[in-house]
Amino acid sequence: MNIFKFGGASVNSAEGVKNFVKIVQSYKDETIIVLSAMGKTTNALEQITDDFCAKSDSVESKFREVKSYHFDIIHELFVNKEDEVYEKVNRLFEQLHCYLQGEPTLDYDFDYDQIVSFGELISTTIVSEYLKKSGSPNKWVDIRTCLKTDNSYREGKIDWELSQKLVPQAFSFNNTFVYVTQGFLGGTTTNQTTTLGREGSDYTAAILSYILDVDKLSIWKDVPGIMNADPKWLDDAQKLERISYQEAIELAFYGAKVIHPKTIQPIKRKKIPLQVRSFINYSEPGTLISTASKQMEKQLPVYIRKQDQVLISIRPTDFSFILEENLSSLFALFAKHRMKVNLTQNSAISFSVCVDKSERRLNNLLNEISQDFEVKYNDNVELITIRHHDDEAVERMTAGREILLEQRSRDTAQFVIV
């Protein structure tokens, strides 16, 4: 059995969808396809969510842009306007439009999940129908009916016990050998839509791999495999042929964009190999993530850049020491406001933390911290992480830059820079 996860870049156009079909049809085994929203649809729906919650007049025009983008692709793939895909996709857009004509709730995260989730529902419907048209029968599965989560909107936590009962029923392979389903989405026991966190489609594929005991998971990207840097940032980036689960978790934790941070944990438990492959050059093997071996001993420096960061410096107003109770209360606030902490450092009377910039959550966090602490922050900084660093790698990343904070361990060096 194969589980293939395809990102939005693989199906961002009619040509992309046709290339995707070629890849799928080159395999004859039982296959589950986990698909993201097309192109930059998630970004567009996030903006619509912001405008909807702000009651902006621009919601309608942005909704039309998203709809037009998808139907332009459909028109290229399906010449016959009587094809079922037209009615199915129209119905989804009508449901989305109906939601947008209502009033926002008092819970932004809830509204986010109800709106943004349509990206995956629409993309999988189009792809499933085009596979059928191309001679590949398949079954479309609404992942929300079997992948169950709690009601932590935007960060749904998997109900493993219930999901392990429902997923094998949904993907039984009794009447088909190809399934198409959504990444990123889940559903509560009361059938409310949740999402698993940004870029969560990889995680969906890993969960299904774990529950269904597959032999291998393949994630198809627009890069040759896992690189030692983003090739859009460093043009001499090199492909890593093979890395361990532990290394993949480290890279994901520090912000490598190729793999979602939660992806590795389920497949590591059952030692399921993960192949990161290129949908552009799909005959190439890509990067294998598996158990450690002697082949993995030599490591290239790996460079990870996180932009749009905020460096926050906190100290008690009475200049008392930063003690365990201070740190406990501070981390409780970061958790409360769901701020991802990327780096921490403390001295006797101060505590510094680097976090992702999220205006809505950040402002609420800073307001609450300021009630008991003195707070300063630097906006729009970068966090550079170097795995397997050496002097040359550090010099390359920091030369001519102002370093606001530096931290090094045996394997990892991190710098907050402007």
mmCIF file of C-alpha atoms in Angstrom, residues 5-188:
data_model
loop_
_atom_site.group_PDB
_atom_site.id
_atom_site.type_symbol
_atom_site.label_atom_id
_atom_site.label_comp_id
_atom_site.label_asym_id
_atom_site.label_seq_id
_atom_site.Cartn_x
_atom_site.Cartn_y
_atom_site.Cartn_z
ATOM 1 C CA LYS A 5 1.032 13.276 0.022
ATOM 2 C CA PHE A 6 1.027 16.060 -2.567
ATOM 3 C CA GLY A 7 1.371 19.730 -1.663
ATOM 4 C CA GLY A 8 -0.500 22.621 -3.209
ATOM 5 C CA ALA A 9 2.354 23.501 -5.582
ATOM 6 C CA SER A 10 1.920 20.145 -7.348
ATOM 7 C CA VAL A 11 -1.651 20.981 -8.413
ATOM 8 C CA ASN A 12 -1.517 24.771 -8.758
ATOM 9 C CA SER A 13 -2.554 24.675 -12.417
ATOM 10 C CA ALA A 14 -4.188 22.418 -14.995
ATOM 11 C CA GLU A 15 -0.723 21.305 -16.140
ATOM 12 C CA GLY A 16 0.175 20.514 -12.558
ATOM 13 C CA VAL A 17 -2.915 18.324 -12.166
ATOM 14 C CA LYS A 18 -2.054 16.471 -15.386
ATOM 15 C CA ASN A 19 1.503 15.844 -14.146
ATOM 16 C CA PHE A 20 0.096 14.631 -10.818
ATOM 17 C CA VAL A 21 -2.083 12.093 -12.680
ATOM 18 C CA LYS A 22 0.970 10.769 -14.558
ATOM 19 C CA ILE A 23 2.730 10.097 -11.267
ATOM 20 C CA VAL A 24 -0.274 8.360 -9.704
ATOM 21 C CA GLN A 25 -0.905 6.234 -12.803
ATOM 22 C CA SER A 26 2.721 5.043 -12.852
ATOM 23 C CA TYR A 27 1.979 3.041 -9.667
ATOM 24 C CA LYS A 28 -0.244 -0.037 -9.657
ATOM 25 C CA ASP A 29 -0.457 -0.678 -5.920
ATOM 26 C CA GLU A 30 -3.223 0.261 -3.513
ATOM 27 C CA THR A 31 -2.808 3.996 -2.964
ATOM 28 C CA ILE A 32 -4.127 6.714 -0.687
ATOM 29 C CA ILE A 33 -3.567 10.253 -1.955
ATOM 30 C CA VAL A 34 -3.469 13.017 0.653
ATOM 31 C CA LEU A 35 -3.789 16.428 -0.981
ATOM 32 C CA SER A 36 -3.367 20.049 0.097
ATOM 33 C CA ALA A 37 -5.262 23.070 -1.209
ATOM 34 C CA MET A 38 -4.287 24.224 -4.691
ATOM 35 C CA GLY A 39 -1.454 26.740 -5.056
ATOM 36 C CA LYS A 40 -1.748 29.656 -2.631
ATOM 37 C CA THR A 41 -5.409 29.011 -1.839
ATOM 38 C CA THR A 42 -4.808 28.621 1.897
ATOM 39 C CA ASN A 43 -3.160 32.052 2.018
ATOM 40 C CA ALA A 44 -6.100 33.557 0.129
ATOM 41 C CA LEU A 45 -8.650 31.922 2.433
ATOM 42 C CA GLU A 46 -6.714 33.115 5.480
ATOM 43 C CA GLN A 47 -7.036 36.675 4.188
ATOM 44 C CA ILE A 48 -10.744 36.137 3.605
ATOM 45 C CA THR A 49 -11.032 34.890 7.194
ATOM 46 C CA ASP A 50 -9.326 38.017 8.514
ATOM 47 C CA ASP A 51 -11.623 40.239 6.466
ATOM 48 C CA PHE A 52 -14.707 38.251 7.432
ATOM 49 C CA CYS A 53 -13.915 38.577 11.139
ATOM 50 C CA ALA A 54 -13.189 42.287 10.659
ATOM 51 C CA LYS A 55 -16.481 42.645 8.706
ATOM 52 C CA SER A 56 -14.587 44.121 5.753
ATOM 53 C CA ASP A 57 -16.324 44.875 2.448
ATOM 54 C CA SER A 58 -13.537 43.108 0.537
ATOM 55 C CA VAL A 59 -14.719 39.587 1.464
ATOM 56 C CA GLU A 60 -16.961 39.246 -1.588
ATOM 57 C CA SER A 61 -14.329 40.273 -4.148
ATOM 58 C CA LYS A 62 -11.685 37.999 -2.624
ATOM 59 C CA PHE A 63 -14.151 35.122 -2.557
ATOM 60 C CA ARG A 64 -14.788 35.639 -6.287
ATOM 61 C CA GLU A 65 -11.031 35.593 -6.969
ATOM 62 C CA VAL A 66 -10.627 32.226 -5.241
ATOM 63 C CA LYS A 67 -13.622 30.806 -7.078
ATOM 64 C CA SER A 68 -12.402 32.112 -10.429
ATOM 65 C CA TYR A 69 -8.931 30.617 -9.890
ATOM 66 C CA HIS A 70 -10.372 27.142 -9.335
ATOM 67 C CA PHE A 71 -12.841 27.307 -12.191
ATOM 68 C CA ASP A 72 -10.111 28.447 -14.592
ATOM 69 C CA ILE A 73 -8.329 25.177 -13.783
ATOM 70 C CA ILE A 74 -11.569 23.195 -14.114
ATOM 71 C CA HIS A 75 -12.326 24.733 -17.526
ATOM 72 C CA GLU A 76 -8.939 23.579 -18.816
ATOM 73 C CA LEU A 77 -9.344 20.053 -17.453
ATOM 74 C CA PHE A 78 -13.030 19.463 -18.241
ATOM 75 C CA VAL A 79 -14.228 20.724 -21.613
ATOM 76 C CA ASN A 80 -17.692 19.232 -21.142
ATOM 77 C CA LYS A 81 -19.661 21.616 -18.898
ATOM 78 C CA GLU A 82 -21.960 18.715 -17.987
ATOM 79 C CA ASP A 83 -19.189 16.959 -16.089
ATOM 80 C CA GLU A 84 -20.133 16.249 -12.485
ATOM 81 C CA VAL A 85 -17.190 18.258 -11.185
ATOM 82 C CA TYR A 86 -18.947 21.539 -12.025
ATOM 83 C CA GLU A 87 -21.912 20.785 -9.806
ATOM 84 C CA LYS A 88 -19.783 19.359 -6.971
ATOM 85 C CA VAL A 89 -17.367 22.296 -6.820
ATOM 86 C CA ASN A 90 -20.177 24.833 -7.222
ATOM 87 C CA ARG A 91 -21.911 23.254 -4.244
ATOM 88 C CA LEU A 92 -18.787 23.664 -2.111
ATOM 89 C CA PHE A 93 -18.415 27.313 -3.093
ATOM 90 C CA GLU A 94 -22.090 27.888 -2.296
ATOM 91 C CA GLN A 95 -21.523 26.443 1.192
ATOM 92 C CA LEU A 96 -18.505 28.687 1.708
ATOM 93 C CA HIS A 97 -20.378 31.733 0.416
ATOM 94 C CA CYS A 98 -23.285 31.011 2.737
ATOM 95 C CA TYR A 99 -20.904 30.949 5.714
ATOM 96 C CA LEU A 100 -19.321 34.234 4.627
ATOM 97 C CA GLN A 101 -22.715 35.901 4.440
ATOM 98 C CA GLY A 102 -23.318 35.156 8.103
ATOM 99 C CA GLU A 103 -21.908 36.827 11.175
ATOM 100 C CA PRO A 104 -18.472 35.924 12.565
ATOM 101 C CA THR A 105 -18.463 34.112 15.873
ATOM 102 C CA LEU A 106 -16.519 35.358 18.884
ATOM 103 C CA ASP A 107 -13.935 32.613 18.250
ATOM 104 C CA TYR A 108 -11.545 33.554 15.422
ATOM 105 C CA ASP A 109 -9.921 30.102 15.375
ATOM 106 C CA PHE A 110 -13.309 28.427 14.895
ATOM 107 C CA ASP A 111 -14.172 30.699 11.963
ATOM 108 C CA TYR A 112 -10.699 30.105 10.517
ATOM 109 C CA ASP A 113 -11.184 26.344 10.405
ATOM 110 C CA GLN A 114 -14.663 26.536 8.897
ATOM 111 C CA ILE A 115 -13.466 28.841 6.088
ATOM 112 C CA VAL A 116 -9.908 27.721 5.307
ATOM 113 C CA SER A 117 -10.871 24.022 5.200
ATOM 114 C CA PHE A 118 -12.710 24.576 1.908
ATOM 115 C CA GLY A 119 -9.344 24.764 0.117
ATOM 116 C CA GLU A 120 -8.686 21.048 0.639
ATOM 117 C CA LEU A 121 -12.302 20.010 0.055
ATOM 118 C CA ILE A 122 -12.293 21.771 -3.323
ATOM 119 C CA SER A 123 -8.844 20.608 -4.476
ATOM 120 C CA THR A 124 -9.541 16.952 -3.695
ATOM 121 C CA THR A 125 -12.896 17.095 -5.477
ATOM 122 C CA ILE A 126 -11.294 18.462 -8.664
ATOM 123 C CA VAL A 127 -8.405 15.986 -8.589
ATOM 124 C CA SER A 128 -10.617 12.998 -7.819
ATOM 125 C CA GLU A 129 -12.903 13.809 -10.741
ATOM 126 C CA TYR A 130 -9.981 14.350 -13.121
ATOM 127 C CA LEU A 131 -8.441 11.031 -12.115
ATOM 128 C CA LYS A 132 -11.743 9.353 -13.031
ATOM 129 C CA LYS A 133 -11.839 11.196 -16.348
ATOM 130 C CA SER A 134 -8.258 10.011 -17.019
ATOM 131 C CA GLY A 135 -9.160 6.365 -16.517
ATOM 132 C CA SER A 136 -8.269 5.956 -12.825
ATOM 133 C CA PRO A 137 -11.340 5.049 -10.750
ATOM 134 C CA ASN A 138 -11.024 6.270 -7.185
ATOM 135 C CA LYS A 139 -13.046 7.032 -4.086
ATOM 136 C CA TRP A 140 -13.172 10.514 -2.537
ATOM 137 C CA VAL A 141 -13.102 10.390 1.278
ATOM 138 C CA ASP A 142 -14.027 13.240 3.591
ATOM 139 C CA ILE A 143 -11.217 12.882 6.132
ATOM 140 C CA ARG A 144 -13.274 14.753 8.736
ATOM 141 C CA THR A 145 -15.513 11.708 9.135
ATOM 142 C CA CYS A 146 -12.711 9.412 10.317
ATOM 143 C CA LEU A 147 -9.746 11.500 11.513
ATOM 144 C CA LYS A 148 -11.132 12.754 14.799
ATOM 145 C CA THR A 149 -9.721 15.548 16.957
ATOM 146 C CA ASP A 150 -10.634 17.558 20.019
ATOM 147 C CA ASN A 151 -12.038 21.070 19.575
ATOM 148 C CA SER A 152 -8.688 22.901 19.659
ATOM 149 C CA TYR A 153 -9.424 24.864 16.508
ATOM 150 C CA ARG A 154 -6.402 25.525 14.256
ATOM 151 C CA GLU A 155 -4.357 23.046 16.326
ATOM 152 C CA GLY A 156 -6.613 19.996 16.519
ATOM 153 C CA LYS A 157 -5.234 17.216 18.701
ATOM 154 C CA ILE A 158 -5.826 13.731 17.336
ATOM 155 C CA ASP A 159 -8.200 11.383 19.150
ATOM 156 C CA TRP A 160 -6.029 8.353 18.447
ATOM 157 C CA GLU A 161 -8.340 5.748 19.955
ATOM 158 C CA LEU A 162 -11.372 6.806 17.928
ATOM 159 C CA SER A 163 -9.411 7.523 14.740
ATOM 160 C CA GLN A 164 -7.809 4.069 14.833
ATOM 161 C CA LYS A 165 -11.300 2.567 14.749
ATOM 162 C CA LEU A 166 -12.691 4.787 11.985
ATOM 163 C CA VAL A 167 -9.763 5.176 9.563
ATOM 164 C CA PRO A 168 -9.501 1.460 8.563
ATOM 165 C CA GLN A 169 -13.242 1.461 7.874
ATOM 166 C CA ALA A 170 -12.945 4.510 5.606
ATOM 167 C CA PHE A 171 -9.913 3.135 3.720
ATOM 168 C CA SER A 172 -10.835 -0.542 3.489
ATOM 169 C CA PHE A 173 -9.896 -1.029 -0.200
ATOM 170 C CA ASN A 174 -12.995 -3.186 -0.647
ATOM 171 C CA ASN A 175 -14.357 -1.370 -3.698
ATOM 172 C CA THR A 176 -11.382 0.637 -4.979
ATOM 173 C CA PHE A 177 -7.607 0.627 -4.922
ATOM 174 C CA VAL A 178 -7.172 4.438 -5.053
ATOM 175 C CA TYR A 179 -8.489 6.910 -2.482
ATOM 176 C CA VAL A 180 -8.293 10.704 -2.580
ATOM 177 C CA THR A 181 -8.592 12.610 0.676
ATOM 178 C CA GLN A 182 -7.697 15.892 2.335
ATOM 179 C CA GLY A 183 -4.637 16.757 4.343
ATOM 180 C CA PHE A 184 -4.702 19.349 7.135
ATOM 181 C CA LEU A 185 -8.322 18.663 8.174
ATOM 182 C CA GLY A 186 -9.968 16.795 11.011
ATOM 183 C CA GLY A 187 -13.375 16.626 12.621
ATOM 184 C CA THR A 188 -14.708 16.650 16.163
#
